[in-house]
Amino acid sequence: MGIFDSISRGFALTVASLKIAFKEPWMIALPFLSGLLMLALIVSFIFLLLPVADSNVATWGAVLALYLIGYFLFYFTQAMIVFGAKERFAGRDPTFGQCFSSAMAHAPTLLILAAIGATIGLLMQVIGRDKNGRPTLFGQILSSLIGVAWTLVSYFSLPVILNEDKGVLDSFKRSVELVTKAWGEGMSANLSLSLLTLPGIVLMGLGLFVGFLPLALLGLLAFVAGYALSIPAKAVISQALYVYATTQQVPTGMEADHLAGAFAKK
């Protein structure tokens, strides 16, 4: 099966997931609100750090805290959307309150997951650069390999946590088990999600190349919007694939061909 078939299949899966997310407007709005909250926290941390700007301990402490908070917000947001998708696939109409309560019930597990994710994220940043902060070829390759391994281990973590009420380590084991059932050339769904940010990247690059700031700003907005849309899309897709992988049933709003081919066969 060719790369274009994979992209086409993944794109169809992304479109289907967004249609489901748009039926619950809060699923679309939540990533934007989380992003604004994170931005407000960053600004607050900057002002708090101004009096102690010369302290490396305070600076690194703030960076680590922001990393952890950012990852927790990301996983909490995705957990709410995964639960919402779970309910909708079961034929129920989830409310924002129900999804929030479900995520809150799993908050300790999500915090541990966020701590692990933040640690791996920082590790990838450190490994990918030399002592002067410049990217190195070997470091970038090693960082990419760690990223692929993390994707494999964590892809189904949230659906497993939300559906099976497992802890973080057990969710990793279960995720690997589900992914390796049909692991092959790659995940077409993940590739298609990255396409949501492509228009913004192109516009930003073009705007900077020709020196036209409004076009670059428009590209930045398009990039942010595309990335924010990829969050609910990814959550819905992961729940849909989880349902299909564990029950062989096609969730409402999805097509069997898209789900069966979401992972290239061995």
C-alpha atoms as a PDB file:
ATOM      1  CA  MET A   1       0.000   0.000   0.000  1.00  0.00           C
ATOM      2  CA  GLY A   2       1.475   3.323  -1.096  1.00  0.00           C
ATOM      3  CA  ILE A   3       2.204   6.393   0.936  1.00  0.00           C
ATOM      4  CA  PHE A   4      -0.562   8.338  -0.806  1.00  0.00           C
ATOM      5  CA  ASP A   5      -3.098   5.665   0.125  1.00  0.00           C
ATOM      6  CA  SER A   6      -1.951   5.910   3.737  1.00  0.00           C
ATOM      7  CA  ILE A   7      -2.221   9.701   3.743  1.00  0.00           C
ATOM      8  CA  SER A   8      -5.655   9.577   2.109  1.00  0.00           C
ATOM      9  CA  ARG A   9      -6.903   7.007   4.611  1.00  0.00           C
ATOM     10  CA  GLY A  10      -5.475   8.937   7.539  1.00  0.00           C
ATOM     11  CA  PHE A  11      -6.979  12.187   6.276  1.00  0.00           C
ATOM     12  CA  ALA A  12     -10.421  10.555   5.994  1.00  0.00           C
ATOM     13  CA  LEU A  13     -10.054   9.307   9.567  1.00  0.00           C
ATOM     14  CA  THR A  14      -9.098  12.800  10.727  1.00  0.00           C
ATOM     15  CA  VAL A  15     -12.095  14.372   8.976  1.00  0.00           C
ATOM     16  CA  ALA A  16     -14.440  11.797  10.529  1.00  0.00           C
ATOM     17  CA  SER A  17     -13.001  12.448  13.996  1.00  0.00           C
ATOM     18  CA  LEU A  18     -13.405  16.214  13.617  1.00  0.00           C
ATOM     19  CA  LYS A  19     -17.044  15.757  12.551  1.00  0.00           C
ATOM     20  CA  ILE A  20     -17.634  13.864  15.779  1.00  0.00           C
ATOM     21  CA  ALA A  21     -15.782  16.494  17.830  1.00  0.00           C
ATOM     22  CA  PHE A  22     -17.773  19.344  16.277  1.00  0.00           C
ATOM     23  CA  LYS A  23     -20.977  17.708  17.536  1.00  0.00           C
ATOM     24  CA  GLU A  24     -19.703  18.650  20.996  1.00  0.00           C
ATOM     25  CA  PRO A  25     -18.533  22.283  20.585  1.00  0.00           C
ATOM     26  CA  TRP A  26     -16.654  22.212  23.889  1.00  0.00           C
ATOM     27  CA  MET A  27     -14.341  19.548  22.443  1.00  0.00           C
ATOM     28  CA  ILE A  28     -13.199  22.096  19.866  1.00  0.00           C
ATOM     29  CA  ALA A  29     -13.088  25.034  22.284  1.00  0.00           C
ATOM     30  CA  LEU A  30     -11.279  23.219  25.110  1.00  0.00           C
ATOM     31  CA  PRO A  31      -7.793  23.069  23.499  1.00  0.00           C
ATOM     32  CA  PHE A  32      -7.970  26.810  22.732  1.00  0.00           C
ATOM     33  CA  LEU A  33      -8.981  27.568  26.336  1.00  0.00           C
ATOM     34  CA  SER A  34      -6.215  25.318  27.671  1.00  0.00           C
ATOM     35  CA  GLY A  35      -3.740  27.107  25.420  1.00  0.00           C
ATOM     36  CA  LEU A  36      -4.853  30.510  26.706  1.00  0.00           C
ATOM     37  CA  LEU A  37      -4.550  29.281  30.289  1.00  0.00           C
ATOM     38  CA  MET A  38      -1.042  28.002  29.585  1.00  0.00           C
ATOM     39  CA  LEU A  39      -0.107  31.335  28.004  1.00  0.00           C
ATOM     40  CA  ALA A  40      -1.392  33.172  31.080  1.00  0.00           C
ATOM     41  CA  LEU A  41       0.671  30.879  33.310  1.00  0.00           C
ATOM     42  CA  ILE A  42       3.815  31.518  31.251  1.00  0.00           C
ATOM     43  CA  VAL A  43       3.326  35.292  31.526  1.00  0.00           C
ATOM     44  CA  SER A  44       2.720  34.962  35.269  1.00  0.00           C
ATOM     45  CA  PHE A  45       5.881  32.891  35.710  1.00  0.00           C
ATOM     46  CA  ILE A  46       7.913  35.463  33.779  1.00  0.00           C
ATOM     47  CA  PHE A  47       6.774  38.274  36.084  1.00  0.00           C
ATOM     48  CA  LEU A  48       7.398  36.130  39.166  1.00  0.00           C
ATOM     49  CA  LEU A  49      10.919  35.318  37.949  1.00  0.00           C
ATOM     50  CA  LEU A  50      11.949  38.904  37.204  1.00  0.00           C
ATOM     51  CA  PRO A  51      13.142  39.598  40.789  1.00  0.00           C
ATOM     52  CA  VAL A  52      15.220  36.378  40.812  1.00  0.00           C
ATOM     53  CA  ALA A  53      16.314  36.323  37.168  1.00  0.00           C
ATOM     54  CA  ASP A  54      19.933  35.639  38.147  1.00  0.00           C
ATOM     55  CA  SER A  55      19.033  32.459  40.023  1.00  0.00           C
ATOM     56  CA  ASN A  56      19.569  29.337  37.908  1.00  0.00           C
ATOM     57  CA  VAL A  57      17.737  27.253  40.495  1.00  0.00           C
ATOM     58  CA  ALA A  58      14.630  29.444  40.304  1.00  0.00           C
ATOM     59  CA  THR A  59      14.746  29.576  36.510  1.00  0.00           C
ATOM     60  CA  TRP A  60      15.091  25.825  36.059  1.00  0.00           C
ATOM     61  CA  GLY A  61      12.471  25.223  38.731  1.00  0.00           C
ATOM     62  CA  ALA A  62      10.048  27.442  36.828  1.00  0.00           C
ATOM     63  CA  VAL A  63      10.840  25.709  33.525  1.00  0.00           C
ATOM     64  CA  LEU A  64      10.248  22.278  35.053  1.00  0.00           C
ATOM     65  CA  ALA A  65       7.020  23.443  36.684  1.00  0.00           C
ATOM     66  CA  LEU A  66       5.744  24.899  33.400  1.00  0.00           C
ATOM     67  CA  TYR A  67       6.660  21.702  31.554  1.00  0.00           C
ATOM     68  CA  LEU A  68       4.737  19.607  34.075  1.00  0.00           C
ATOM     69  CA  ILE A  69       1.708  21.924  34.099  1.00  0.00           C
ATOM     70  CA  GLY A  70       1.675  22.046  30.308  1.00  0.00           C
ATOM     71  CA  TYR A  71       1.756  18.276  29.960  1.00  0.00           C
ATOM     72  CA  PHE A  72      -0.904  17.855  32.643  1.00  0.00           C
ATOM     73  CA  LEU A  73      -3.215  20.328  30.901  1.00  0.00           C
ATOM     74  CA  PHE A  74      -2.645  18.501  27.617  1.00  0.00           C
ATOM     75  CA  TYR A  75      -3.437  15.064  29.047  1.00  0.00           C
ATOM     76  CA  PHE A  76      -6.364  16.351  31.110  1.00  0.00           C
ATOM     77  CA  THR A  77      -7.862  17.974  28.001  1.00  0.00           C
ATOM     78  CA  GLN A  78      -7.351  14.820  25.947  1.00  0.00           C
ATOM     79  CA  ALA A  79      -8.807  12.659  28.727  1.00  0.00           C
ATOM     80  CA  MET A  80     -11.993  14.724  28.715  1.00  0.00           C
ATOM     81  CA  ILE A  81     -12.303  14.370  24.942  1.00  0.00           C
ATOM     82  CA  VAL A  82     -11.510  10.631  24.997  1.00  0.00           C
ATOM     83  CA  PHE A  83     -14.267  10.103  27.562  1.00  0.00           C
ATOM     84  CA  GLY A  84     -16.637  12.224  25.469  1.00  0.00           C
ATOM     85  CA  ALA A  85     -15.845  10.128  22.393  1.00  0.00           C
ATOM     86  CA  LYS A  86     -16.316   6.956  24.426  1.00  0.00           C
ATOM     87  CA  GLU A  87     -19.790   8.082  25.487  1.00  0.00           C
ATOM     88  CA  ARG A  88     -20.773   9.202  21.983  1.00  0.00           C
ATOM     89  CA  PHE A  89     -19.579   5.931  20.446  1.00  0.00           C
ATOM     90  CA  ALA A  90     -21.775   4.164  23.014  1.00  0.00           C
ATOM     91  CA  GLY A  91     -24.798   6.127  21.778  1.00  0.00           C
ATOM     92  CA  ARG A  92     -24.927   8.572  24.672  1.00  0.00           C
ATOM     93  CA  ASP A  93     -24.702  12.370  24.674  1.00  0.00           C
ATOM     94  CA  PRO A  94     -21.877  13.326  27.043  1.00  0.00           C
ATOM     95  CA  THR A  95     -21.977  16.621  28.909  1.00  0.00           C
ATOM     96  CA  PHE A  96     -18.997  18.808  29.691  1.00  0.00           C
ATOM     97  CA  GLY A  97     -19.541  18.130  33.394  1.00  0.00           C
ATOM     98  CA  GLN A  98     -19.484  14.356  32.942  1.00  0.00           C
ATOM     99  CA  CYS A  99     -16.266  14.509  30.937  1.00  0.00           C
ATOM    100  CA  PHE A 100     -14.649  16.861  33.447  1.00  0.00           C
ATOM    101  CA  SER A 101     -15.647  14.586  36.336  1.00  0.00           C
ATOM    102  CA  SER A 102     -14.196  11.549  34.568  1.00  0.00           C
ATOM    103  CA  ALA A 103     -10.886  13.330  33.963  1.00  0.00           C
ATOM    104  CA  MET A 104     -10.817  14.567  37.576  1.00  0.00           C
ATOM    105  CA  ALA A 105     -11.383  11.016  38.824  1.00  0.00           C
ATOM    106  CA  HIS A 106      -8.223  10.001  36.953  1.00  0.00           C
ATOM    107  CA  ALA A 107      -6.260  13.170  37.824  1.00  0.00           C
ATOM    108  CA  PRO A 108      -3.597  11.374  39.942  1.00  0.00           C
ATOM    109  CA  THR A 109      -2.908   8.939  37.091  1.00  0.00           C
ATOM    110  CA  LEU A 110      -2.862  11.790  34.577  1.00  0.00           C
ATOM    111  CA  LEU A 111      -0.383  13.693  36.763  1.00  0.00           C
ATOM    112  CA  ILE A 112       1.986  10.705  36.790  1.00  0.00           C
ATOM    113  CA  LEU A 113       1.586  10.375  33.016  1.00  0.00           C
ATOM    114  CA  ALA A 114       2.312  14.102  32.658  1.00  0.00           C
ATOM    115  CA  ALA A 115       5.445  13.813  34.808  1.00  0.00           C
ATOM    116  CA  ILE A 116       6.752  10.966  32.648  1.00  0.00           C
ATOM    117  CA  GLY A 117       5.847  12.796  29.430  1.00  0.00           C
ATOM    118  CA  ALA A 118       7.481  16.018  30.624  1.00  0.00           C
ATOM    119  CA  THR A 119      10.641  14.157  31.636  1.00  0.00           C
ATOM    120  CA  ILE A 120      10.873  12.471  28.238  1.00  0.00           C
ATOM    121  CA  GLY A 121      10.179  15.783  26.494  1.00  0.00           C
ATOM    122  CA  LEU A 122      13.007  17.488  28.377  1.00  0.00           C
ATOM    123  CA  LEU A 123      15.296  14.517  27.769  1.00  0.00           C
ATOM    124  CA  MET A 124      14.659  14.752  24.024  1.00  0.00           C
ATOM    125  CA  GLN A 125      15.487  18.467  24.095  1.00  0.00           C
ATOM    126  CA  VAL A 126      18.743  17.892  25.990  1.00  0.00           C
ATOM    127  CA  ILE A 127      19.866  14.916  23.902  1.00  0.00           C
ATOM    128  CA  GLY A 128      19.160  16.691  20.625  1.00  0.00           C
ATOM    129  CA  ARG A 129      21.575  19.572  21.321  1.00  0.00           C
ATOM    130  CA  ASP A 130      25.194  20.092  22.304  1.00  0.00           C
ATOM    131  CA  LYS A 131      26.387  22.008  25.381  1.00  0.00           C
ATOM    132  CA  ASN A 132      26.006  25.289  23.466  1.00  0.00           C
ATOM    133  CA  GLY A 133      22.373  24.564  22.650  1.00  0.00           C
ATOM    134  CA  ARG A 134      22.971  23.827  18.968  1.00  0.00           C
ATOM    135  CA  PRO A 135      21.241  20.820  17.305  1.00  0.00           C
ATOM    136  CA  THR A 136      23.495  17.867  16.486  1.00  0.00           C
ATOM    137  CA  LEU A 137      22.815  15.206  13.856  1.00  0.00           C
ATOM    138  CA  PHE A 138      23.366  12.263  16.190  1.00  0.00           C
ATOM    139  CA  GLY A 139      21.395  13.952  18.947  1.00  0.00           C
ATOM    140  CA  GLN A 140      18.451  14.678  16.657  1.00  0.00           C
ATOM    141  CA  ILE A 141      18.406  11.080  15.397  1.00  0.00           C
ATOM    142  CA  LEU A 142      18.515   9.703  18.943  1.00  0.00           C
ATOM    143  CA  SER A 143      15.851  12.181  20.040  1.00  0.00           C
ATOM    144  CA  SER A 144      13.616  11.092  17.145  1.00  0.00           C
ATOM    145  CA  LEU A 145      14.038   7.424  18.080  1.00  0.00           C
ATOM    146  CA  ILE A 146      13.020   8.223  21.649  1.00  0.00           C
ATOM    147  CA  GLY A 147       9.999  10.082  20.275  1.00  0.00           C
ATOM    148  CA  VAL A 148       8.940   7.078  18.179  1.00  0.00           C
ATOM    149  CA  ALA A 149       9.334   4.763  21.179  1.00  0.00           C
ATOM    150  CA  TRP A 150       7.267   7.128  23.339  1.00  0.00           C
ATOM    151  CA  THR A 151       4.530   7.219  20.684  1.00  0.00           C
ATOM    152  CA  LEU A 152       4.442   3.419  20.632  1.00  0.00           C
ATOM    153  CA  VAL A 153       4.268   3.147  24.410  1.00  0.00           C
ATOM    154  CA  SER A 154       1.758   5.935  25.028  1.00  0.00           C
ATOM    155  CA  TYR A 155      -0.504   5.900  21.945  1.00  0.00           C
ATOM    156  CA  PHE A 156      -3.383   4.065  23.662  1.00  0.00           C
ATOM    157  CA  SER A 157      -2.540   5.114  27.233  1.00  0.00           C
ATOM    158  CA  LEU A 158      -5.448   7.508  27.676  1.00  0.00           C
ATOM    159  CA  PRO A 159      -8.116   5.207  26.177  1.00  0.00           C
ATOM    160  CA  VAL A 160      -6.817   2.377  28.381  1.00  0.00           C
ATOM    161  CA  ILE A 161      -6.840   4.596  31.483  1.00  0.00           C
ATOM    162  CA  LEU A 162     -10.337   5.909  30.727  1.00  0.00           C
ATOM    163  CA  ASN A 163     -11.860   2.600  29.563  1.00  0.00           C
ATOM    164  CA  GLU A 164     -10.069   0.022  31.705  1.00  0.00           C
ATOM    165  CA  ASP A 165      -9.199   2.172  34.734  1.00  0.00           C
ATOM    166  CA  LYS A 166      -5.583   1.009  34.681  1.00  0.00           C
ATOM    167  CA  GLY A 167      -2.537   2.740  36.121  1.00  0.00           C
ATOM    168  CA  VAL A 168       0.162   4.379  34.033  1.00  0.00           C
ATOM    169  CA  LEU A 169       2.563   1.428  33.759  1.00  0.00           C
ATOM    170  CA  ASP A 170      -0.242  -1.010  32.952  1.00  0.00           C
ATOM    171  CA  SER A 171      -1.577   1.434  30.363  1.00  0.00           C
ATOM    172  CA  PHE A 172       1.855   1.472  28.706  1.00  0.00           C
ATOM    173  CA  LYS A 173       1.942  -2.336  28.533  1.00  0.00           C
ATOM    174  CA  ARG A 174      -1.590  -2.445  27.131  1.00  0.00           C
ATOM    175  CA  SER A 175      -0.808   0.296  24.625  1.00  0.00           C
ATOM    176  CA  VAL A 176       2.196  -1.606  23.278  1.00  0.00           C
ATOM    177  CA  GLU A 177       0.070  -4.750  23.070  1.00  0.00           C
ATOM    178  CA  LEU A 178      -2.625  -2.991  21.036  1.00  0.00           C
ATOM    179  CA  VAL A 179      -0.237  -1.148  18.732  1.00  0.00           C
ATOM    180  CA  THR A 180       1.971  -4.151  17.970  1.00  0.00           C
ATOM    181  CA  LYS A 181      -1.044  -6.140  16.806  1.00  0.00           C
ATOM    182  CA  ALA A 182      -0.834  -4.301  13.510  1.00  0.00           C
ATOM    183  CA  TRP A 183       2.416  -2.360  13.622  1.00  0.00           C
ATOM    184  CA  GLY A 184       4.000  -1.878  10.214  1.00  0.00           C
ATOM    185  CA  GLU A 185       5.053   1.058   8.077  1.00  0.00           C
ATOM    186  CA  GLY A 186       3.650   3.679  10.411  1.00  0.00           C
ATOM    187  CA  MET A 187       0.533   5.400  11.676  1.00  0.00           C
ATOM    188  CA  SER A 188      -1.250   7.140   8.844  1.00  0.00           C
ATOM    189  CA  ALA A 189      -3.571   8.876  11.294  1.00  0.00           C
ATOM    190  CA  ASN A 190      -0.667  10.618  13.031  1.00  0.00           C
ATOM    191  CA  LEU A 191       0.732  11.721   9.680  1.00  0.00           C
ATOM    192  CA  SER A 192      -2.593  13.201   8.615  1.00  0.00           C
ATOM    193  CA  LEU A 193      -2.892  15.143  11.875  1.00  0.00           C
ATOM    194  CA  SER A 194       0.359  16.925  11.091  1.00  0.00           C
ATOM    195  CA  LEU A 195      -1.196  18.118   7.828  1.00  0.00           C
ATOM    196  CA  LEU A 196      -3.588  20.320   9.836  1.00  0.00           C
ATOM    197  CA  THR A 197      -0.683  22.616  10.677  1.00  0.00           C
ATOM    198  CA  LEU A 198       0.845  22.561   7.184  1.00  0.00           C
ATOM    199  CA  PRO A 199      -1.102  25.568   5.770  1.00  0.00           C
ATOM    200  CA  GLY A 200       0.032  27.701   8.699  1.00  0.00           C
ATOM    201  CA  ILE A 201       3.659  26.655   8.268  1.00  0.00           C
ATOM    202  CA  VAL A 202       3.540  27.452   4.538  1.00  0.00           C
ATOM    203  CA  LEU A 203       1.951  30.872   5.118  1.00  0.00           C
ATOM    204  CA  MET A 204       4.427  31.758   7.870  1.00  0.00           C
ATOM    205  CA  GLY A 205       7.368  30.716   5.732  1.00  0.00           C
ATOM    206  CA  LEU A 206       6.081  32.625   2.722  1.00  0.00           C
ATOM    207  CA  GLY A 207       5.352  35.724   4.802  1.00  0.00           C
ATOM    208  CA  LEU A 208       8.829  35.716   6.333  1.00  0.00           C
ATOM    209  CA  PHE A 209      10.460  35.003   2.965  1.00  0.00           C
ATOM    210  CA  VAL A 210       8.824  37.976   1.223  1.00  0.00           C
ATOM    211  CA  GLY A 211       8.995  40.163   4.340  1.00  0.00           C
ATOM    212  CA  PHE A 212       5.214  40.591   4.612  1.00  0.00           C
ATOM    213  CA  LEU A 213       4.437  40.504   8.344  1.00  0.00           C
ATOM    214  CA  PRO A 214       0.595  40.296   8.084  1.00  0.00           C
ATOM    215  CA  LEU A 215       0.910  37.099   6.024  1.00  0.00           C
ATOM    216  CA  ALA A 216       3.338  35.633   8.569  1.00  0.00           C
ATOM    217  CA  LEU A 217       0.930  36.499  11.407  1.00  0.00           C
ATOM    218  CA  LEU A 218      -1.942  34.932   9.471  1.00  0.00           C
ATOM    219  CA  GLY A 219       0.202  31.828   9.085  1.00  0.00           C
ATOM    220  CA  LEU A 220       0.893  31.799  12.822  1.00  0.00           C
ATOM    221  CA  LEU A 221      -2.841  31.954  13.570  1.00  0.00           C
ATOM    222  CA  ALA A 222      -3.505  29.185  11.043  1.00  0.00           C
ATOM    223  CA  PHE A 223      -0.785  27.061  12.650  1.00  0.00           C
ATOM    224  CA  VAL A 224      -2.226  27.564  16.145  1.00  0.00           C
ATOM    225  CA  ALA A 225      -5.740  26.750  14.894  1.00  0.00           C
ATOM    226  CA  GLY A 226      -4.514  23.639  13.090  1.00  0.00           C
ATOM    227  CA  TYR A 227      -2.607  22.416  16.128  1.00  0.00           C
ATOM    228  CA  ALA A 228      -5.585  23.077  18.420  1.00  0.00           C
ATOM    229  CA  LEU A 229      -7.866  21.104  16.074  1.00  0.00           C
ATOM    230  CA  SER A 230      -5.406  18.213  16.022  1.00  0.00           C
ATOM    231  CA  ILE A 231      -5.848  17.722  19.788  1.00  0.00           C
ATOM    232  CA  PRO A 232      -9.544  16.683  19.740  1.00  0.00           C
ATOM    233  CA  ALA A 233      -8.986  14.836  16.453  1.00  0.00           C
ATOM    234  CA  LYS A 234      -6.174  12.767  17.979  1.00  0.00           C
ATOM    235  CA  ALA A 235      -8.227  11.995  21.093  1.00  0.00           C
ATOM    236  CA  VAL A 236     -11.274  10.863  19.103  1.00  0.00           C
ATOM    237  CA  ILE A 237      -9.119   8.789  16.734  1.00  0.00           C
ATOM    238  CA  SER A 238      -7.328   7.048  19.606  1.00  0.00           C
ATOM    239  CA  GLN A 239     -10.658   6.118  21.219  1.00  0.00           C
ATOM    240  CA  ALA A 240     -12.086   4.931  17.886  1.00  0.00           C
ATOM    241  CA  LEU A 241      -9.014   2.775  17.225  1.00  0.00           C
ATOM    242  CA  TYR A 242      -9.156   1.456  20.786  1.00  0.00           C
ATOM    243  CA  VAL A 243     -12.790   0.395  20.344  1.00  0.00           C
ATOM    244  CA  TYR A 244     -12.008  -1.239  17.010  1.00  0.00           C
ATOM    245  CA  ALA A 245      -8.860  -2.968  18.284  1.00  0.00           C
ATOM    246  CA  THR A 246     -10.528  -4.370  21.410  1.00  0.00           C
ATOM    247  CA  THR A 247     -14.016  -5.210  20.101  1.00  0.00           C
ATOM    248  CA  GLN A 248     -13.660  -5.342  16.295  1.00  0.00           C
ATOM    249  CA  GLN A 249     -16.741  -3.108  16.194  1.00  0.00           C
ATOM    250  CA  VAL A 250     -16.853   0.071  14.119  1.00  0.00           C
ATOM    251  CA  PRO A 251     -17.769   3.122  16.241  1.00  0.00           C
ATOM    252  CA  THR A 252     -20.621   5.286  15.009  1.00  0.00           C
ATOM    253  CA  GLY A 253     -19.387   7.900  12.551  1.00  0.00           C
ATOM    254  CA  MET A 254     -16.340   5.900  11.481  1.00  0.00           C
ATOM    255  CA  GLU A 255     -15.780   3.565   8.532  1.00  0.00           C
ATOM    256  CA  ALA A 256     -14.352   0.062   8.821  1.00  0.00           C
ATOM    257  CA  ASP A 257     -11.861   0.530   5.975  1.00  0.00           C
ATOM    258  CA  HIS A 258     -10.347   3.603   7.633  1.00  0.00           C
ATOM    259  CA  LEU A 259      -9.991   1.902  11.004  1.00  0.00           C
ATOM    260  CA  ALA A 260      -8.714  -1.403   9.641  1.00  0.00           C
ATOM    261  CA  GLY A 261      -6.064   0.426   7.641  1.00  0.00           C
ATOM    262  CA  ALA A 262      -5.103   3.019  10.234  1.00  0.00           C
ATOM    263  CA  PHE A 263      -2.040   0.917  11.004  1.00  0.00           C
ATOM    264  CA  ALA A 264      -0.158  -0.622   8.125  1.00  0.00           C
ATOM    265  CA  LYS A 265      -0.277  -4.379   8.348  1.00  0.00           C
ATOM    266  CA  LYS A 266       2.838  -6.368   9.143  1.00  0.00           C
END
